[in-house]
PDB file of C-alpha atoms and ligand atoms in Angstrom:
ATOM      1  CA  MET A   1      -3.581  10.266 -29.210  1.00 62.00           C
ATOM      2  CA  ALA A   2      -1.963   9.333 -26.008  1.00 64.00           C
ATOM      3  CA  MET A   3      -3.698  10.484 -22.892  1.00 69.00           C
ATOM      4  CA  GLU A   4      -1.916  13.243 -20.986  1.00 86.00           C
ATOM      5  CA  LYS A   5      -1.124  12.270 -17.430  1.00 94.00           C
ATOM      6  CA  HIS A   6      -3.412  14.249 -14.963  1.00 97.00           C
ATOM      7  CA  ASP A   7      -3.906  14.419 -11.217  1.00 98.00           C
ATOM      8  CA  ILE A   8      -5.969  12.033  -9.158  1.00 98.00           C
ATOM      9  CA  LYS A   9      -9.348  13.748  -9.241  1.00 98.00           C
ATOM     10  CA  THR A  10     -12.227  11.225  -9.285  1.00 97.00           C
ATOM     11  CA  ARG A  11     -13.390   7.938  -7.857  1.00 97.00           C
ATOM     12  CA  GLU A  12     -12.520   6.462 -11.270  1.00 97.00           C
ATOM     13  CA  ASP A  13      -8.943   7.652 -10.866  1.00 98.00           C
ATOM     14  CA  ILE A  14      -8.688   6.012  -7.433  1.00 98.00           C
ATOM     15  CA  GLU A  15     -10.151   2.792  -8.823  1.00 98.00           C
ATOM     16  CA  LEU A  16      -7.617   2.702 -11.641  1.00 98.00           C
ATOM     17  CA  MET A  17      -4.766   3.399  -9.186  1.00 98.00           C
ATOM     18  CA  VAL A  18      -5.876   0.590  -6.847  1.00 98.00           C
ATOM     19  CA  ARG A  19      -6.509  -1.937  -9.657  1.00 98.00           C
ATOM     20  CA  SER A  20      -3.135  -1.187 -11.387  1.00 98.00           C
ATOM     21  CA  PHE A  21      -1.347  -1.464  -8.032  1.00 98.00           C
ATOM     22  CA  TYR A  22      -2.797  -4.876  -7.366  1.00 98.00           C
ATOM     23  CA  ASP A  23      -2.187  -5.976 -10.957  1.00 98.00           C
ATOM     24  CA  LYS A  24       1.547  -5.492 -10.239  1.00 98.00           C
ATOM     25  CA  ALA A  25       1.575  -6.526  -6.517  1.00 98.00           C
ATOM     26  CA  THR A  26      -0.104  -9.839  -7.135  1.00 98.00           C
ATOM     27  CA  ARG A  27       2.518 -10.792  -9.842  1.00 98.00           C
ATOM     28  CA  ASP A  28       5.430  -9.642  -7.679  1.00 98.00           C
ATOM     29  CA  ASP A  29       8.041 -12.394  -6.740  1.00 98.00           C
ATOM     30  CA  LEU A  30       8.432 -11.080  -3.175  1.00 98.00           C
ATOM     31  CA  ILE A  31       4.910 -10.203  -2.038  1.00 98.00           C
ATOM     32  CA  GLY A  32       2.513 -11.555  -4.630  1.00 98.00           C
ATOM     33  CA  TYR A  33       2.030 -14.995  -2.968  1.00 98.00           C
ATOM     34  CA  ILE A  34       0.800 -13.339   0.248  1.00 98.00           C
ATOM     35  CA  PHE A  35      -2.283 -11.999  -1.623  1.00 98.00           C
ATOM     36  CA  ASN A  36      -2.668 -15.049  -3.881  1.00 98.00           C
ATOM     37  CA  ASP A  37      -1.757 -18.059  -1.768  1.00 98.00           C
ATOM     38  CA  VAL A  38      -1.484 -17.071   1.919  1.00 98.00           C
ATOM     39  CA  MET A  39      -4.638 -14.766   2.176  1.00 98.00           C
ATOM     40  CA  LYS A  40      -6.317 -15.854  -0.972  1.00 98.00           C
ATOM     41  CA  VAL A  41      -7.895 -12.386  -1.222  1.00 98.00           C
ATOM     42  CA  ASP A  42     -11.475 -12.211  -2.079  1.00 98.00           C
ATOM     43  CA  TRP A  43     -11.000  -9.430  -4.667  1.00 98.00           C
ATOM     44  CA  PRO A  44     -14.683  -8.382  -5.317  1.00 98.00           C
ATOM     45  CA  LYS A  45     -14.767  -7.810  -1.551  1.00 97.00           C
ATOM     46  CA  HIS A  46     -11.402  -6.284  -0.995  1.00 97.00           C
ATOM     47  CA  LEU A  47     -11.158  -3.881  -3.935  1.00 98.00           C
ATOM     48  CA  PRO A  48     -14.121  -1.742  -2.965  1.00 97.00           C
ATOM     49  CA  VAL A  49     -12.549  -1.491   0.596  1.00 97.00           C
ATOM     50  CA  MET A  50      -9.406  -0.254  -0.875  1.00 98.00           C
ATOM     51  CA  TYR A  51     -11.185   2.186  -3.162  1.00 98.00           C
ATOM     52  CA  ASP A  52     -12.859   3.662  -0.118  1.00 97.00           C
ATOM     53  CA  PHE A  53      -9.587   3.677   1.821  1.00 98.00           C
ATOM     54  CA  TRP A  54      -7.716   5.712  -0.790  1.00 98.00           C
ATOM     55  CA  ASP A  55     -10.774   7.822  -1.615  1.00 97.00           C
ATOM     56  CA  SER A  56     -10.943   8.766   2.080  1.00 97.00           C
ATOM     57  CA  LEU A  57      -7.258   9.628   2.246  1.00 97.00           C
ATOM     58  CA  LEU A  58      -7.167  11.651  -1.004  1.00 98.00           C
ATOM     59  CA  LEU A  59     -10.698  12.727  -1.967  1.00 97.00           C
ATOM     60  CA  GLU A  60     -13.929  12.313  -0.065  1.00 93.00           C
ATOM     61  CA  GLY A  61     -14.391   8.613   0.725  1.00 86.00           C
ATOM     62  CA  THR A  62     -16.055   6.982   3.698  1.00 90.00           C
ATOM     63  CA  TYR A  63     -13.594   4.324   4.820  1.00 95.00           C
ATOM     64  CA  LYS A  64     -14.288   3.375   8.417  1.00 93.00           C
ATOM     65  CA  GLY A  65     -12.134   0.324   8.825  1.00 95.00           C
ATOM     66  CA  ASN A  66      -8.890  -0.227  10.587  1.00 95.00           C
ATOM     67  CA  ALA A  67      -6.112  -0.400   8.031  1.00 95.00           C
ATOM     68  CA  MET A  68      -3.592  -1.869  10.426  1.00 95.00           C
ATOM     69  CA  GLN A  69      -5.631  -4.762  11.770  1.00 95.00           C
ATOM     70  CA  PRO A  70      -5.551  -7.413   9.016  1.00 97.00           C
ATOM     71  CA  HIS A  71      -1.773  -7.023   8.719  1.00 98.00           C
ATOM     72  CA  PHE A  72      -1.282  -8.392  12.281  1.00 97.00           C
ATOM     73  CA  ALA A  73      -3.150 -11.533  11.160  1.00 97.00           C
ATOM     74  CA  ILE A  74      -1.100 -11.746   8.015  1.00 98.00           C
ATOM     75  CA  ASN A  75       2.124 -11.229  10.023  1.00 98.00           C
ATOM     76  CA  LYS A  76       1.306 -14.277  12.093  1.00 97.00           C
ATOM     77  CA  LEU A  77       1.251 -16.452   8.877  1.00 98.00           C
ATOM     78  CA  VAL A  78       4.080 -14.670   7.055  1.00 98.00           C
ATOM     79  CA  PRO A  79       6.258 -12.318   9.043  1.00 98.00           C
ATOM     80  CA  LEU A  80       5.993  -8.958   7.124  1.00 98.00           C
ATOM     81  CA  GLU A  81       9.665  -7.773   6.957  1.00 97.00           C
ATOM     82  CA  THR A  82      11.202  -4.411   5.894  1.00 95.00           C
ATOM     83  CA  PRO A  83      12.074  -5.600   2.313  1.00 97.00           C
ATOM     84  CA  MET A  84       8.508  -6.480   1.785  1.00 98.00           C
ATOM     85  CA  PHE A  85       7.262  -3.028   2.861  1.00 98.00           C
ATOM     86  CA  GLN A  86       9.995  -1.526   0.564  1.00 97.00           C
ATOM     87  CA  ARG A  87       8.682  -3.614  -2.297  1.00 98.00           C
ATOM     88  CA  TRP A  88       5.048  -2.744  -1.579  1.00 98.00           C
ATOM     89  CA  LEU A  89       6.003   0.992  -1.546  1.00 98.00           C
ATOM     90  CA  GLN A  90       8.151   0.683  -4.620  1.00 98.00           C
ATOM     91  CA  ILE A  91       5.133  -0.852  -6.567  1.00 98.00           C
ATOM     92  CA  PHE A  92       2.741   1.761  -5.190  1.00 98.00           C
ATOM     93  CA  GLU A  93       4.935   4.668  -6.173  1.00 98.00           C
ATOM     94  CA  ALA A  94       5.723   3.289  -9.650  1.00 98.00           C
ATOM     95  CA  THR A  95       1.926   2.782 -10.197  1.00 98.00           C
ATOM     96  CA  VAL A  96       1.008   6.366  -9.191  1.00 98.00           C
ATOM     97  CA  ASN A  97       3.815   7.920 -11.171  1.00 98.00           C
ATOM     98  CA  GLU A  98       2.966   5.922 -14.211  1.00 98.00           C
ATOM     99  CA  LEU A  99      -0.638   6.967 -14.262  1.00 98.00           C
ATOM    100  CA  PHE A 100      -0.838  10.398 -12.609  1.00 98.00           C
ATOM    101  CA  ILE A 101       0.891  13.702 -12.004  1.00 98.00           C
ATOM    102  CA  GLY A 102       0.009  16.530  -9.523  1.00 98.00           C
ATOM    103  CA  GLU A 103      -0.533  17.386  -5.895  1.00 98.00           C
ATOM    104  CA  THR A 104      -2.958  14.621  -5.012  1.00 98.00           C
ATOM    105  CA  ALA A 105      -0.731  12.069  -6.734  1.00 98.00           C
ATOM    106  CA  ASP A 106       2.184  13.381  -4.539  1.00 98.00           C
ATOM    107  CA  LEU A 107      -0.113  13.167  -1.498  1.00 98.00           C
ATOM    108  CA  ALA A 108      -0.914   9.531  -2.335  1.00 98.00           C
ATOM    109  CA  ILE A 109       2.819   8.692  -2.283  1.00 98.00           C
ATOM    110  CA  THR A 110       3.449  10.649   0.936  1.00 98.00           C
ATOM    111  CA  ARG A 111       0.533   9.014   2.725  1.00 97.00           C
ATOM    112  CA  ALA A 112       1.647   5.518   1.477  1.00 98.00           C
ATOM    113  CA  ARG A 113       5.101   6.181   2.721  1.00 97.00           C
ATOM    114  CA  SER A 114       4.059   7.224   6.155  1.00 96.00           C
ATOM    115  CA  ILE A 115       1.520   4.368   6.616  1.00 97.00           C
ATOM    116  CA  SER A 116       3.879   1.684   5.439  1.00 97.00           C
ATOM    117  CA  GLU A 117       6.631   3.189   7.657  1.00 95.00           C
ATOM    118  CA  ILE A 118       4.328   2.876  10.732  1.00 95.00           C
ATOM    119  CA  MET A 119       3.170  -0.606   9.635  1.00 96.00           C
ATOM    120  CA  ASN A 120       6.664  -1.776   9.209  1.00 95.00           C
ATOM    121  CA  PHE A 121       7.691  -0.363  12.541  1.00 93.00           C
ATOM    122  CA  LYS A 122       4.851  -2.112  14.344  1.00 93.00           C
ATOM    123  CA  MET A 123       5.682  -5.528  12.643  1.00 95.00           C
ATOM    124  CA  ASN A 124       9.382  -5.090  13.548  1.00 92.00           C
ATOM    125  CA  ILE A 125       8.486  -4.656  17.179  1.00 90.00           C
ATOM    126  CA  ILE A 126       6.506  -7.968  16.989  1.00 92.00           C
ATOM    127  CA  ASN A 127       8.909  -9.862  14.737  1.00 93.00           C
ATOM    128  CA  HIS A 128      12.227  -8.505  16.290  1.00 89.00           C
ATOM    129  CA  PRO A 129      11.575  -7.467  19.825  1.00 82.00           C
ATOM    130  CA  GLU A 130      15.278  -7.824  20.555  1.00 79.00           C
ATOM    131  CA  GLN A 131      16.152  -5.068  17.995  1.00 76.00           C
ATOM    132  CA  GLN A 132      15.099  -2.004  19.927  1.00 62.00           C
ATOM    133  CA  LYS A 133      16.704   0.191  17.283  1.00 61.00           C
ATOM    134  CA  GLY A 134      16.008  -2.182  14.369  1.00 54.00           C
ATOM    135  CA  ASN A 135      13.679   0.150  12.473  1.00 63.00           C
ATOM    136  CA  ILE A 136      15.152   0.754   9.014  1.00 68.00           C
ATOM    137  CA  PRO A 137      13.758   3.773   7.134  1.00 73.00           C
ATOM    138  CA  LEU A 138      11.869   2.685   4.067  1.00 78.00           C
ATOM    139  CA  VAL A 139      12.664   5.879   2.200  1.00 80.00           C
ATOM    140  CA  ASN A 140      15.924   7.661   1.948  1.00 73.00           C
ATOM    141  CA  PRO A 141      15.313  11.044   3.780  1.00 67.00           C
ATOM    142  CA  GLY A 142      16.860  12.856   0.794  1.00 63.00           C
ATOM    143  CA  ASN A 143      14.202  11.330  -1.523  1.00 54.00           C
ATOM    144  CA  GLN A 144      10.946  12.462   0.109  1.00 51.00           C
ATOM    145  CA  ASN A 145       8.171  14.063  -2.010  1.00 51.00           C
ATOM    146  CA  GLY A 146       6.413  16.013   0.631  1.00 46.00           C
TER     147      GLY A 146
HETATM  148  C1  HEM B 201       4.090  -5.999   2.475  1.00 96.47           C
HETATM  149  C2  HEM B 201       3.099  -5.108   2.648  1.00 96.47           C
HETATM  150  C3  HEM B 201       1.578  -5.457   2.635  1.00 96.47           C
HETATM  151  C4  HEM B 201       0.960  -6.721   2.321  1.00 96.47           C
HETATM  152  C5  HEM B 201       1.518  -8.081   1.934  1.00 96.47           C
HETATM  153  C6  HEM B 201      -0.459  -6.427   2.478  1.00 96.47           C
HETATM  154  C7  HEM B 201      -1.498  -7.356   2.251  1.00 96.47           C
HETATM  155  C8  HEM B 201      -2.800  -7.197   2.515  1.00 96.47           C
HETATM  156  C9  HEM B 201      -3.868  -8.220   2.561  1.00 96.47           C
HETATM  157  C10 HEM B 201      -3.522  -9.641   2.187  1.00 96.47           C
HETATM  158  C11 HEM B 201      -4.898  -7.730   3.037  1.00 96.47           C
HETATM  159  C12 HEM B 201      -6.197  -8.376   3.333  1.00 96.47           C
HETATM  160  C13 HEM B 201      -7.206  -8.366   2.249  1.00 96.47           C
HETATM  161  C14 HEM B 201      -8.316  -9.269   2.634  1.00 96.47           C
HETATM  162  O1  HEM B 201      -9.301  -8.682   3.246  1.00 96.47           O
HETATM  163  O2  HEM B 201      -8.413 -10.502   2.452  1.00 96.47           O
HETATM  164  C15 HEM B 201      -4.731  -6.242   3.188  1.00 96.47           C
HETATM  165  C16 HEM B 201      -5.665  -5.449   3.628  1.00 96.47           C
HETATM  166  C17 HEM B 201      -5.389  -4.012   3.662  1.00 96.47           C
HETATM  167  N1  HEM B 201      -4.199  -3.328   3.404  1.00 96.47           N
HETATM  168 FE1  HEM B 201      -2.431  -4.255   3.120  1.00 96.47          FE
HETATM  169  N2  HEM B 201      -0.611  -5.111   2.802  1.00 96.47           N
HETATM  170  C18 HEM B 201       0.624  -4.531   2.881  1.00 96.47           C
HETATM  171  C19 HEM B 201       0.783  -3.191   3.159  1.00 96.47           C
HETATM  172  C20 HEM B 201      -0.134  -2.248   3.252  1.00 96.47           C
HETATM  173  C21 HEM B 201       0.052  -0.753   3.327  1.00 96.47           C
HETATM  174  C22 HEM B 201       1.434  -0.131   3.321  1.00 96.47           C
HETATM  175  C23 HEM B 201      -1.173  -0.157   3.382  1.00 96.47           C
HETATM  176  C24 HEM B 201      -1.476   1.257   3.407  1.00 96.47           C
HETATM  177  C25 HEM B 201      -0.745   2.251   2.943  1.00 96.47           C
HETATM  178  C26 HEM B 201      -2.129  -1.211   3.272  1.00 96.47           C
HETATM  179  C27 HEM B 201      -3.522  -1.031   3.337  1.00 96.47           C
HETATM  180  C28 HEM B 201      -4.456  -1.979   3.563  1.00 96.47           C
HETATM  181  C29 HEM B 201      -5.879  -1.715   3.724  1.00 96.47           C
HETATM  182  C30 HEM B 201      -6.460  -0.451   3.946  1.00 96.47           C
HETATM  183  C31 HEM B 201      -6.449  -2.975   3.941  1.00 96.47           C
HETATM  184  C32 HEM B 201      -8.027  -3.234   4.156  1.00 96.47           C
HETATM  185  C33 HEM B 201      -8.232  -3.169   5.624  1.00 96.47           C
HETATM  186  C34 HEM B 201      -9.728  -3.432   5.825  1.00 96.47           C
HETATM  187  O3  HEM B 201     -10.209  -4.548   5.669  1.00 96.47           O
HETATM  188  O4  HEM B 201     -10.424  -2.479   6.310  1.00 96.47           O
HETATM  189  N3  HEM B 201      -1.529  -2.425   3.246  1.00 96.47           N
HETATM  190  N4  HEM B 201      -3.349  -6.006   3.049  1.00 96.47           N
END
């Protein structure tokens, strides 16, 4: 029998979400190479950090890092542009919607949207200082979940 979709409730759910997200993101034609080739991510080290990050945002985790910080370093190697954040978000939302349904799943998407919006804004200021009004919304305002 196929499993009914449920909400994000446990650490196991968070881990499944994060692993499924990276499974897609690392194969993606627009952003995959940043993880695989540019940053050569140390997955056994990075995955638990991401479990803690999402656990802290959604359940009861203990992430104490700075989520923005590594992206400034990445941005020096590969400028992180709006279409990349749109793709990141598209993959994240597809992953959550594929696996889960409920309030916490909606919250995951809302949080991802606002953080990627801020991250994109910060990178745009660095990458396109001449475009004072160059911030392009990642999500159509008519299409927000929360
Ligand atoms: C195009 C978009 C993005 C790319 C290419 C990207 C890529 C990466 C890479 C390569 C790392 C470093 C992994 C390592 O330690 O080697 C990282 C870390 C991280 N990313 Fe992203 N990222 C993106 C967007 C986001 C967004 C939107 C969020 C949050 C919603 C996010 C959350 C994080 C967090 C929490 C870390 C770990 C920070 C720490 O070490 O404490 N990323 N990302």
